Short mmCIF file of C-alpha atoms and ligand atoms in Angstrom, two decimals:
data_model
loop_
_atom_site.label_atom_id
_atom_site.label_comp_id
_atom_site.label_asym_id
_atom_site.label_seq_id
_atom_site.Cartn_x
_atom_site.Cartn_y
_atom_site.Cartn_z
CA UNK A 768 -3.03 32.33 -11.17
CA UNK A 769 -5.54 30.05 -9.42
CA UNK A 770 -8.99 30.37 -12.16
CA UNK A 771 -12.21 29.15 -11.04
CA UNK A 772 -13.35 25.72 -9.84
CA UNK A 773 -15.79 24.12 -11.85
CA UNK A 774 -19.28 23.80 -9.31
CA UNK A 775 -18.69 19.87 -8.70
CA UNK A 776 -20.75 18.57 -5.69
CA UNK A 777 -19.52 14.95 -5.00
CA UNK A 778 -22.93 13.19 -3.49
CA UNK A 779 -22.17 12.84 0.14
CA UNK A 780 -22.38 8.58 -0.28
CA UNK A 781 -18.83 9.09 -2.30
CA UNK A 782 -17.01 10.46 0.13
CA UNK A 783 -14.40 8.99 2.23
CA UNK A 784 -15.26 9.77 5.82
CA UNK A 785 -11.86 11.35 6.81
CA UNK A 786 -10.37 13.30 3.42
CA UNK A 787 -6.59 14.02 4.10
CA UNK A 788 -4.95 12.26 1.66
CA UNK A 789 -1.82 15.08 1.92
CA UNK A 790 1.44 13.33 1.93
CA UNK A 791 2.98 14.91 4.57
CA UNK A 792 1.79 16.77 7.01
CA UNK A 793 -0.77 13.72 7.02
CA UNK A 794 -3.55 12.80 8.67
CA UNK A 795 -3.25 12.66 12.36
CA UNK A 796 -5.34 10.36 13.64
CA UNK A 797 -8.34 12.20 15.91
CA UNK A 798 -8.04 9.86 19.09
CA UNK A 799 -4.20 10.62 19.63
CA UNK A 800 -5.03 14.88 19.21
CA UNK A 801 -8.40 13.87 21.82
CA UNK A 802 -5.86 11.84 24.77
CA UNK A 803 -3.34 15.06 24.06
CA UNK A 804 -6.35 17.16 24.87
CA UNK A 805 -7.55 15.34 27.70
CA UNK A 806 -3.89 15.10 29.17
CA UNK A 807 -2.57 18.42 28.56
CA UNK A 808 -2.40 20.74 31.47
CA UNK A 809 -0.26 17.75 33.37
CA UNK A 810 2.09 17.57 29.96
CA UNK A 811 2.09 20.69 27.52
CA UNK A 812 3.35 23.91 29.31
CA UNK A 813 5.70 21.49 31.46
CA UNK A 814 9.75 21.44 31.31
CA UNK A 815 10.42 19.12 28.66
CA UNK A 816 13.87 18.42 31.77
CA UNK A 817 11.29 16.39 33.68
CA UNK A 818 9.85 13.19 34.02
CA UNK A 819 6.53 14.35 32.11
CA UNK A 820 8.34 14.94 28.47
CA UNK A 821 10.79 12.32 29.21
CA UNK A 822 9.10 9.84 29.44
CA UNK A 823 7.33 10.10 26.72
CA UNK A 824 11.18 10.58 25.03
CA UNK A 825 11.40 7.08 26.81
CA UNK A 826 8.45 5.30 25.29
CA UNK A 827 9.49 6.88 21.36
CA UNK A 828 13.34 5.41 21.58
CA UNK A 829 12.60 2.21 23.04
CA UNK A 830 9.27 2.40 20.65
CA UNK A 831 11.14 2.76 17.26
CA UNK A 832 13.93 0.11 18.16
CA UNK A 833 10.89 -1.93 18.77
CA UNK A 834 8.94 -0.97 15.56
CA UNK A 835 12.52 -1.38 13.53
CA UNK A 836 13.58 -4.82 15.19
CA UNK A 837 16.25 -3.51 15.59
CA UNK A 838 19.70 -5.38 16.45
CA UNK A 839 21.53 -4.93 19.96
CA UNK A 840 23.89 -1.50 20.30
CA UNK A 841 21.40 0.91 18.01
CA UNK A 842 20.19 3.83 19.80
CA UNK A 843 17.34 6.46 19.05
CA UNK A 844 19.43 10.24 18.45
CA UNK A 845 16.16 12.81 18.00
CA UNK A 846 16.47 16.32 17.58
CA UNK A 847 15.16 19.79 16.14
CA UNK A 848 14.46 20.00 12.90
CA UNK A 849 13.75 17.64 11.42
CA UNK A 850 15.46 15.38 8.36
CA UNK A 851 16.09 18.71 6.14
CA UNK A 852 18.54 19.53 9.39
CA UNK A 853 19.51 16.07 9.72
CA UNK A 854 21.33 16.07 6.14
CA UNK A 855 23.22 19.69 7.51
CA UNK A 856 24.06 17.71 10.93
CA UNK A 857 24.99 14.48 8.46
CA UNK A 858 27.85 16.49 6.76
CA UNK A 859 29.12 17.75 9.97
CA UNK A 860 28.61 14.05 11.94
CA UNK A 861 28.52 11.35 9.83
CA UNK A 862 30.72 12.10 6.51
CA UNK A 863 34.23 11.71 6.96
CA UNK A 864 34.85 12.71 3.71
CA UNK A 865 33.17 11.91 0.68
CA UNK A 866 29.72 10.44 0.04
CA UNK A 867 27.63 8.96 -2.33
CA UNK A 868 24.35 10.03 -3.03
CA UNK A 869 21.62 8.40 -5.34
CA UNK A 870 19.74 11.19 -6.91
CA UNK A 871 15.99 10.34 -8.21
CA UNK A 872 13.88 13.87 -7.17
CA UNK A 873 13.39 16.05 -4.94
CA UNK A 874 14.59 15.03 -1.41
CA UNK A 875 17.15 13.12 -2.22
CA UNK A 876 18.50 16.08 -4.94
CA UNK A 877 18.75 18.38 -1.83
CA UNK A 878 20.77 16.13 0.70
CA UNK A 879 22.90 16.03 -1.93
CA UNK A 880 23.34 20.25 -1.99
CA UNK A 881 23.44 20.14 1.48
CA UNK A 882 26.72 18.18 1.13
CA UNK A 883 28.44 19.78 -1.76
CA UNK A 884 28.02 22.86 -0.05
CA UNK A 885 30.17 21.96 2.78
CA UNK A 886 33.34 23.17 3.11
CA UNK A 887 35.09 20.03 4.69
CA UNK A 888 33.81 18.01 2.54
CA UNK A 889 35.35 16.34 -0.64
CA UNK A 890 32.92 16.85 -3.57
CA UNK A 891 29.41 14.35 -2.93
CA UNK A 892 29.52 11.30 -5.94
CA UNK A 893 25.31 11.77 -7.40
CA UNK A 894 24.11 9.01 -9.33
CA UNK A 895 21.22 9.83 -10.97
CA UNK A 896 18.54 8.59 -12.43
CA UNK A 897 15.39 9.79 -14.40
CA UNK A 898 11.84 10.81 -12.27
CA UNK A 899 9.70 8.19 -11.71
CA UNK A 900 13.67 5.40 -11.45
CA UNK A 901 15.77 5.21 -9.41
CA UNK A 902 19.49 4.37 -9.77
CA UNK A 903 21.16 1.65 -7.53
CA UNK A 904 25.10 2.10 -5.54
CA UNK A 905 27.82 1.58 -7.07
CA UNK A 906 30.67 0.09 -4.93
CA UNK A 907 33.60 2.86 -4.54
CA UNK A 908 35.89 2.44 -1.50
CA UNK A 909 36.53 6.33 -2.02
CA UNK A 910 33.24 6.77 -0.06
CA UNK A 911 32.64 6.76 3.73
CA UNK A 912 28.51 6.88 3.67
CA UNK A 913 26.14 5.75 0.82
CA UNK A 914 22.93 8.06 1.10
CA UNK A 915 19.95 5.84 -0.24
CA UNK A 916 16.03 7.30 -0.37
CA UNK A 917 14.07 4.54 0.51
CA UNK A 918 10.71 6.10 -0.46
CA UNK A 919 11.74 9.25 -3.28
CA UNK A 920 8.01 11.41 -2.01
CA UNK A 921 8.48 13.78 -4.58
CA UNK A 922 8.57 11.21 -7.42
CA UNK A 923 6.00 8.38 -5.55
CA UNK A 924 9.71 5.78 -6.00
CA UNK A 925 11.02 3.19 -3.76
CA UNK A 926 13.43 1.62 -3.50
CA UNK A 927 14.45 -1.74 -1.46
CA UNK A 928 16.84 -0.70 1.33
CA UNK A 929 19.99 -3.41 0.70
CA UNK A 930 23.88 -2.98 2.13
CA UNK A 931 25.90 -2.28 -1.47
CA UNK A 932 29.26 -2.18 0.93
CA UNK A 933 30.72 -3.91 3.98
CA UNK A 934 32.50 -0.61 4.39
CA UNK A 935 30.84 3.24 3.88
CA UNK A 936 27.95 3.76 6.51
CA UNK A 937 24.44 3.69 4.95
CA UNK A 938 22.73 6.38 6.15
CA UNK A 939 18.94 6.06 4.10
CA UNK A 940 16.35 8.80 4.12
CA UNK A 941 13.36 7.05 5.50
CA UNK A 942 11.15 10.28 6.05
CA UNK A 943 7.70 9.65 3.99
CA UNK A 944 8.88 5.48 4.25
CA UNK A 945 9.62 5.24 8.04
CA UNK A 946 6.64 3.22 9.67
CA UNK A 947 5.09 1.86 6.56
CA UNK A 948 7.31 -0.02 3.92
CA UNK A 949 9.58 -3.23 5.35
CA UNK A 950 13.37 -2.65 6.24
CA UNK A 951 15.70 -4.74 7.32
CA UNK A 952 17.14 -2.20 10.26
CA UNK A 953 20.00 -4.84 9.75
CA UNK A 954 20.99 -2.87 6.40
CA UNK A 955 21.34 0.30 7.43
CA UNK A 956 23.14 2.08 9.43
CA UNK A 957 21.58 5.06 9.91
CA UNK A 958 17.74 5.50 9.01
CA UNK A 959 16.55 8.50 9.84
CA UNK A 960 12.60 10.67 9.02
CA UNK A 961 10.55 13.13 10.65
CA UNK A 962 7.34 12.65 12.12
CA UNK A 963 4.94 14.03 10.55
CA UNK A 964 4.27 11.58 7.31
CA UNK A 965 3.73 7.67 8.42
CA UNK A 966 4.12 8.66 11.85
CA UNK A 967 0.89 11.23 11.99
CA UNK A 968 2.26 13.27 14.01
CA UNK A 969 3.53 16.51 13.54
CA UNK A 970 6.89 17.96 11.80
CA UNK A 971 9.88 20.60 13.97
CA UNK A 972 11.66 16.59 14.70
CA UNK A 973 14.06 14.51 13.37
CA UNK A 974 14.75 10.99 14.49
CA UNK A 975 17.33 8.20 13.69
CA UNK A 976 18.31 4.83 14.69
CA UNK A 977 21.58 4.44 14.16
CA UNK A 978 24.17 1.49 14.18
CA UNK A 979 26.63 0.93 16.81
CA UNK A 980 28.80 1.31 13.37
CA UNK A 981 27.01 4.73 13.22
CA UNK A 982 27.34 5.79 16.59
CA UNK A 983 31.57 5.21 17.00
CA UNK A 984 31.71 7.12 13.76
CA UNK A 985 29.64 9.81 15.30
CA UNK A 986 32.02 9.77 17.19
CA UNK A 987 35.94 9.22 16.19
CA UNK A 988 34.48 12.25 14.20
CA UNK A 989 33.84 14.75 17.27
CA UNK A 990 37.38 14.10 18.03
CA UNK A 991 38.94 14.91 15.26
CA UNK A 992 38.53 18.76 16.17
CA UNK A 993 36.01 19.54 13.35
CA UNK A 994 34.10 22.45 14.26
CA UNK A 995 30.93 21.38 14.27
CA UNK A 996 27.83 23.99 14.93
CA UNK A 997 25.81 22.51 18.13
CA UNK A 998 22.95 22.57 16.76
CA UNK A 999 24.27 19.81 14.09
CA UNK A 1000 26.54 17.84 16.35
CA UNK A 1001 25.63 14.57 16.51
CA UNK A 1002 27.73 14.07 19.35
CA UNK A 1003 25.53 16.41 21.43
CA UNK A 1004 22.33 15.28 19.72
CA UNK A 1005 23.55 11.50 21.12
CA UNK A 1006 24.38 12.44 24.67
CA UNK A 1007 21.35 14.29 25.43
CA UNK A 1008 19.39 11.42 23.07
CA UNK A 1009 20.51 9.14 26.29
CA UNK A 1010 19.42 11.42 28.82
CA UNK A 1011 16.02 10.74 27.24
CA UNK A 1012 15.61 14.77 26.06
CA UNK A 1013 16.93 17.14 22.94
CA UNK A 1014 19.75 19.54 22.88
CA UNK A 1015 17.36 22.47 23.11
CA UNK A 1016 13.67 22.72 23.32
CA UNK A 1017 11.48 20.66 21.55
CA UNK A 1018 7.52 20.65 20.47
CA UNK A 1019 5.54 18.31 23.52
CA UNK A 1020 2.83 18.15 21.19
CA UNK A 1021 4.56 16.69 18.65
CA UNK A 1022 6.66 14.29 20.86
CA UNK A 1023 3.19 13.65 22.23
CA UNK A 1024 2.10 12.45 19.27
CA UNK A 1025 3.88 10.56 17.91
CA UNK A 1026 4.71 8.17 20.76
CA UNK A 1027 1.20 7.20 20.20
CA UNK A 1028 1.04 7.02 17.15
CA UNK A 1029 3.83 4.74 18.54
CA UNK A 1030 1.99 2.46 20.51
CA UNK A 1031 -0.46 2.68 18.19
CA UNK A 1032 1.63 0.60 15.50
CA UNK A 1033 2.96 -2.00 17.91
CA UNK A 1034 -0.26 -2.68 19.48
CA UNK A 1035 -1.91 -3.52 15.37
CA UNK A 1036 1.06 -5.60 14.82
CA UNK A 1037 3.68 -3.74 14.47
CA UNK A 1038 5.90 -2.47 11.26
CA UNK A 1039 4.61 -5.92 9.17
CA UNK A 1040 0.93 -4.94 9.46
CA UNK A 1041 1.38 -1.31 8.65
CA UNK A 1042 3.16 -2.63 5.26
CA UNK A 1043 0.72 -4.87 4.85
CA UNK A 1044 -1.63 -2.04 5.62
CA UNK A 1045 -0.56 -0.13 2.96
CA UNK A 1046 0.09 -2.87 0.53
CA UNK A 1047 -3.80 -3.15 0.61
CA UNK A 1048 -4.74 0.25 -0.13
CA UNK A 1049 -2.53 0.04 -2.46
CA UNK A 1050 -3.47 -2.25 -4.05
CA UNK A 1051 -6.64 -0.60 -4.90
CA UNK A 1052 -5.28 2.61 -5.77
CA UNK A 1053 -3.58 1.56 -8.23
CA UNK A 1054 -5.89 -1.47 -9.27
CA UNK A 1055 -8.16 1.48 -9.62
CA UNK A 1056 -5.59 3.35 -11.76
CA UNK A 1057 -4.23 0.74 -14.17
CA UNK A 1058 -8.27 0.02 -14.72
CA UNK A 1059 -9.26 3.59 -15.45
CA UNK A 1060 -9.10 4.55 -19.38
CA UNK A 1061 -7.84 8.13 -18.70
CA UNK A 1062 -5.06 7.51 -15.09
CA UNK A 1063 -2.47 5.29 -15.22
CA UNK A 1064 0.31 5.38 -12.84
CA UNK A 1065 3.23 6.80 -13.01
CA UNK A 1066 5.80 4.90 -11.88
CA UNK A 1067 6.16 1.64 -14.54
CA UNK A 1068 8.22 -0.61 -12.44
CA UNK A 1069 5.89 -1.99 -10.07
CA UNK A 1070 8.71 -2.68 -7.80
CA UNK A 1071 9.96 0.63 -8.11
CA UNK A 1072 5.92 1.76 -7.71
CA UNK A 1073 5.51 3.33 -3.63
CA UNK A 1074 2.12 2.30 -2.05
CA UNK A 1075 2.59 5.26 0.51
CA UNK A 1076 2.33 7.93 -2.33
CA UNK A 1077 1.27 6.88 -5.01
CA UNK A 1078 1.80 8.67 -8.07
CA UNK A 1079 -1.00 8.91 -10.54
CA UNK A 1080 -1.12 10.32 -14.35
CA UNK A 1081 -4.07 11.38 -15.68
CA UNK A 1082 -4.26 12.16 -20.18
CA UNK A 1083 -4.22 15.23 -21.30
CA UNK A 1084 -7.76 15.45 -22.07
CA UNK A 1085 -8.13 15.42 -18.02
CA UNK A 1086 -6.88 18.31 -15.51
CA UNK A 1087 -5.42 16.09 -13.14
CA UNK A 1088 -4.97 20.34 -11.08
CA UNK A 1089 -8.92 20.83 -12.18
CA UNK A 1090 -9.57 17.83 -10.72
CA UNK A 1091 -7.65 18.66 -7.28
CA UNK A 1092 -8.84 21.41 -6.94
CA UNK A 1093 -12.92 20.16 -7.42
CA UNK A 1094 -11.81 17.38 -4.85
CA UNK A 1095 -10.07 20.39 -2.40
CA UNK A 1096 -13.58 22.09 -2.78
CA UNK A 1097 -15.38 19.01 -1.84
CA UNK A 1098 -12.64 18.14 1.32
CA UNK A 1099 -10.20 16.01 -0.43
CA UNK A 1100 -6.97 17.44 0.64
CA UNK A 1101 -3.43 17.21 -0.80
CA UNK A 1102 -4.48 14.81 -4.04
CA UNK A 1103 -2.20 17.81 -6.19
CA UNK A 1104 0.65 16.58 -8.44
CA UNK A 1105 4.87 17.28 -6.16
CA UNK A 1106 4.81 20.74 -7.48
CA UNK A 1107 8.35 20.59 -8.97
CA UNK A 1108 7.31 17.56 -10.88
CA UNK A 1109 4.82 19.23 -13.33
CA UNK A 1110 3.64 16.77 -15.11
CA UNK A 1111 0.18 15.69 -15.14
CA UNK A 1112 -0.56 13.75 -11.74
CA UNK A 1113 -2.62 13.30 -8.79
CA UNK A 1114 -0.59 12.08 -5.96
CA UNK A 1115 -2.46 10.48 -3.46
CA UNK A 1116 -0.75 9.42 0.43
CA UNK A 1117 -2.33 6.10 1.82
CA UNK A 1118 -0.17 5.73 5.02
CA UNK A 1119 -0.94 3.21 7.82
CA UNK A 1120 -3.53 5.71 9.34
CA UNK A 1121 -5.83 6.24 6.31
CA UNK A 1122 -8.94 3.77 6.20
CA UNK A 1123 -9.22 1.14 2.79
CA UNK A 1124 -12.89 2.17 2.36
CA UNK A 1125 -11.45 5.75 2.28
CA UNK A 1126 -9.85 4.89 -0.83
CA UNK A 1127 -12.22 3.05 -1.86
CA UNK A 1128 -14.23 5.61 -2.13
CA UNK A 1129 -12.21 8.14 -3.14
CA UNK A 1130 -11.49 6.80 -6.07
CA UNK A 1131 -15.06 6.78 -6.78
CA UNK A 1132 -15.42 10.52 -6.10
CA UNK A 1133 -12.59 11.00 -8.71
CA UNK A 1134 -14.65 8.64 -11.74
CA UNK A 1135 -17.54 10.84 -11.19
CA UNK A 1136 -15.27 14.30 -10.86
CA UNK A 1137 -13.84 13.19 -14.01
CA UNK A 1138 -17.42 12.14 -15.72
CA UNK A 1139 -18.76 15.98 -14.41
CA UNK A 1140 -16.13 17.47 -16.42
CA UNK A 1141 -16.40 15.26 -19.01
C1 PLP V 740 9.57 15.79 3.77
C2 PLP V 740 10.19 14.59 3.44
C3 PLP V 740 11.58 15.50 3.52
C4 PLP V 740 11.49 16.67 4.47
O1 PLP V 740 11.62 16.54 5.59
P1 PLP V 740 10.83 17.55 7.03
O2 PLP V 740 10.13 17.53 8.15
O3 PLP V 740 10.20 18.56 5.92
O4 PLP V 740 12.95 18.48 6.81
C5 PLP V 740 12.86 14.54 3.74
N1 PLP V 740 12.94 13.84 2.51
C6 PLP V 740 11.91 12.85 2.34
C7 PLP V 740 12.00 11.96 1.32
C8 PLP V 740 10.01 13.67 2.38
O5 PLP V 740 9.30 12.86 1.86
#
């Protein structure tokens, strides 16, 4: 399948200091890894029902409310299985009868499919848009959940989170946006994500910032007698989260790295700081793409262009997969396009952990590789 990679050596002075540009798992800060190693003997391999771990969970739950400036009454729930498991949990514990889904890429498609396969729900309303754009919600009194995606990681399209309707819960996949894009907590009822993207941790967990209306829905559905697998019950997740624990055993390293990253973001200046940093990284990358003869941003509307998962199309004359392969051979990792999108494209993640100097170095490295391939 793989053809041989052209033997191009990028000059050392062009290379970024850190070559991780992946859309998830993403760059983990080395300082956090070092701190984890230092405290490991009192933390890794200890009970998740005891203070060492529960204090971390409490820090995470409190820290996220602060980071998102959540109005009073909002609570953070967490559980195992990542955002993908949360889709199934939502089908059992958040949707009463019918949901509306904005479908504009791989991840939003998967949530719609998970709901479509759920016997106790009506067929979801799917509103689609071509890759590279996003659709808008349409008020429908028949639906009780509006499923939005803040940042469609597969195509590099972002949308603004705005409540379409005072009735109906607004349930937002914030997986690749949370901790990097601005969001007004008053505009959502549930904002859920996994920690291996902007939160620079590892995978395996889901977290959900929930409004009082969302919590009331979880309680109400639990009281209807609907048959809900325990692992997918948000009522069980709620009860455990309030005790600063998860229903079953979580990955302790993931919790630690997440707690450190939330602290780090808050210390730097919070969500506004993070969003500003990401915008600056994106301005460098998109500025370069607009200036380069062989590259252009895939998402044509700048307002829909993701500043965290930037997608850049290449001219036919330059094979993007070959460029990514040469970058990889030089230690610049994970710039490949999302496989199912099938475009001659690179995708570059610009999380708050990514340094501006490294984005500039990446553009120099790409120009060098393309020149050598020419
Ligand atoms: C990565 C991602 C997911 C899936 O997250 P998992 O932790 O692998 O379940 C879902 N939605 C979006 C928008 C993502 O970027």
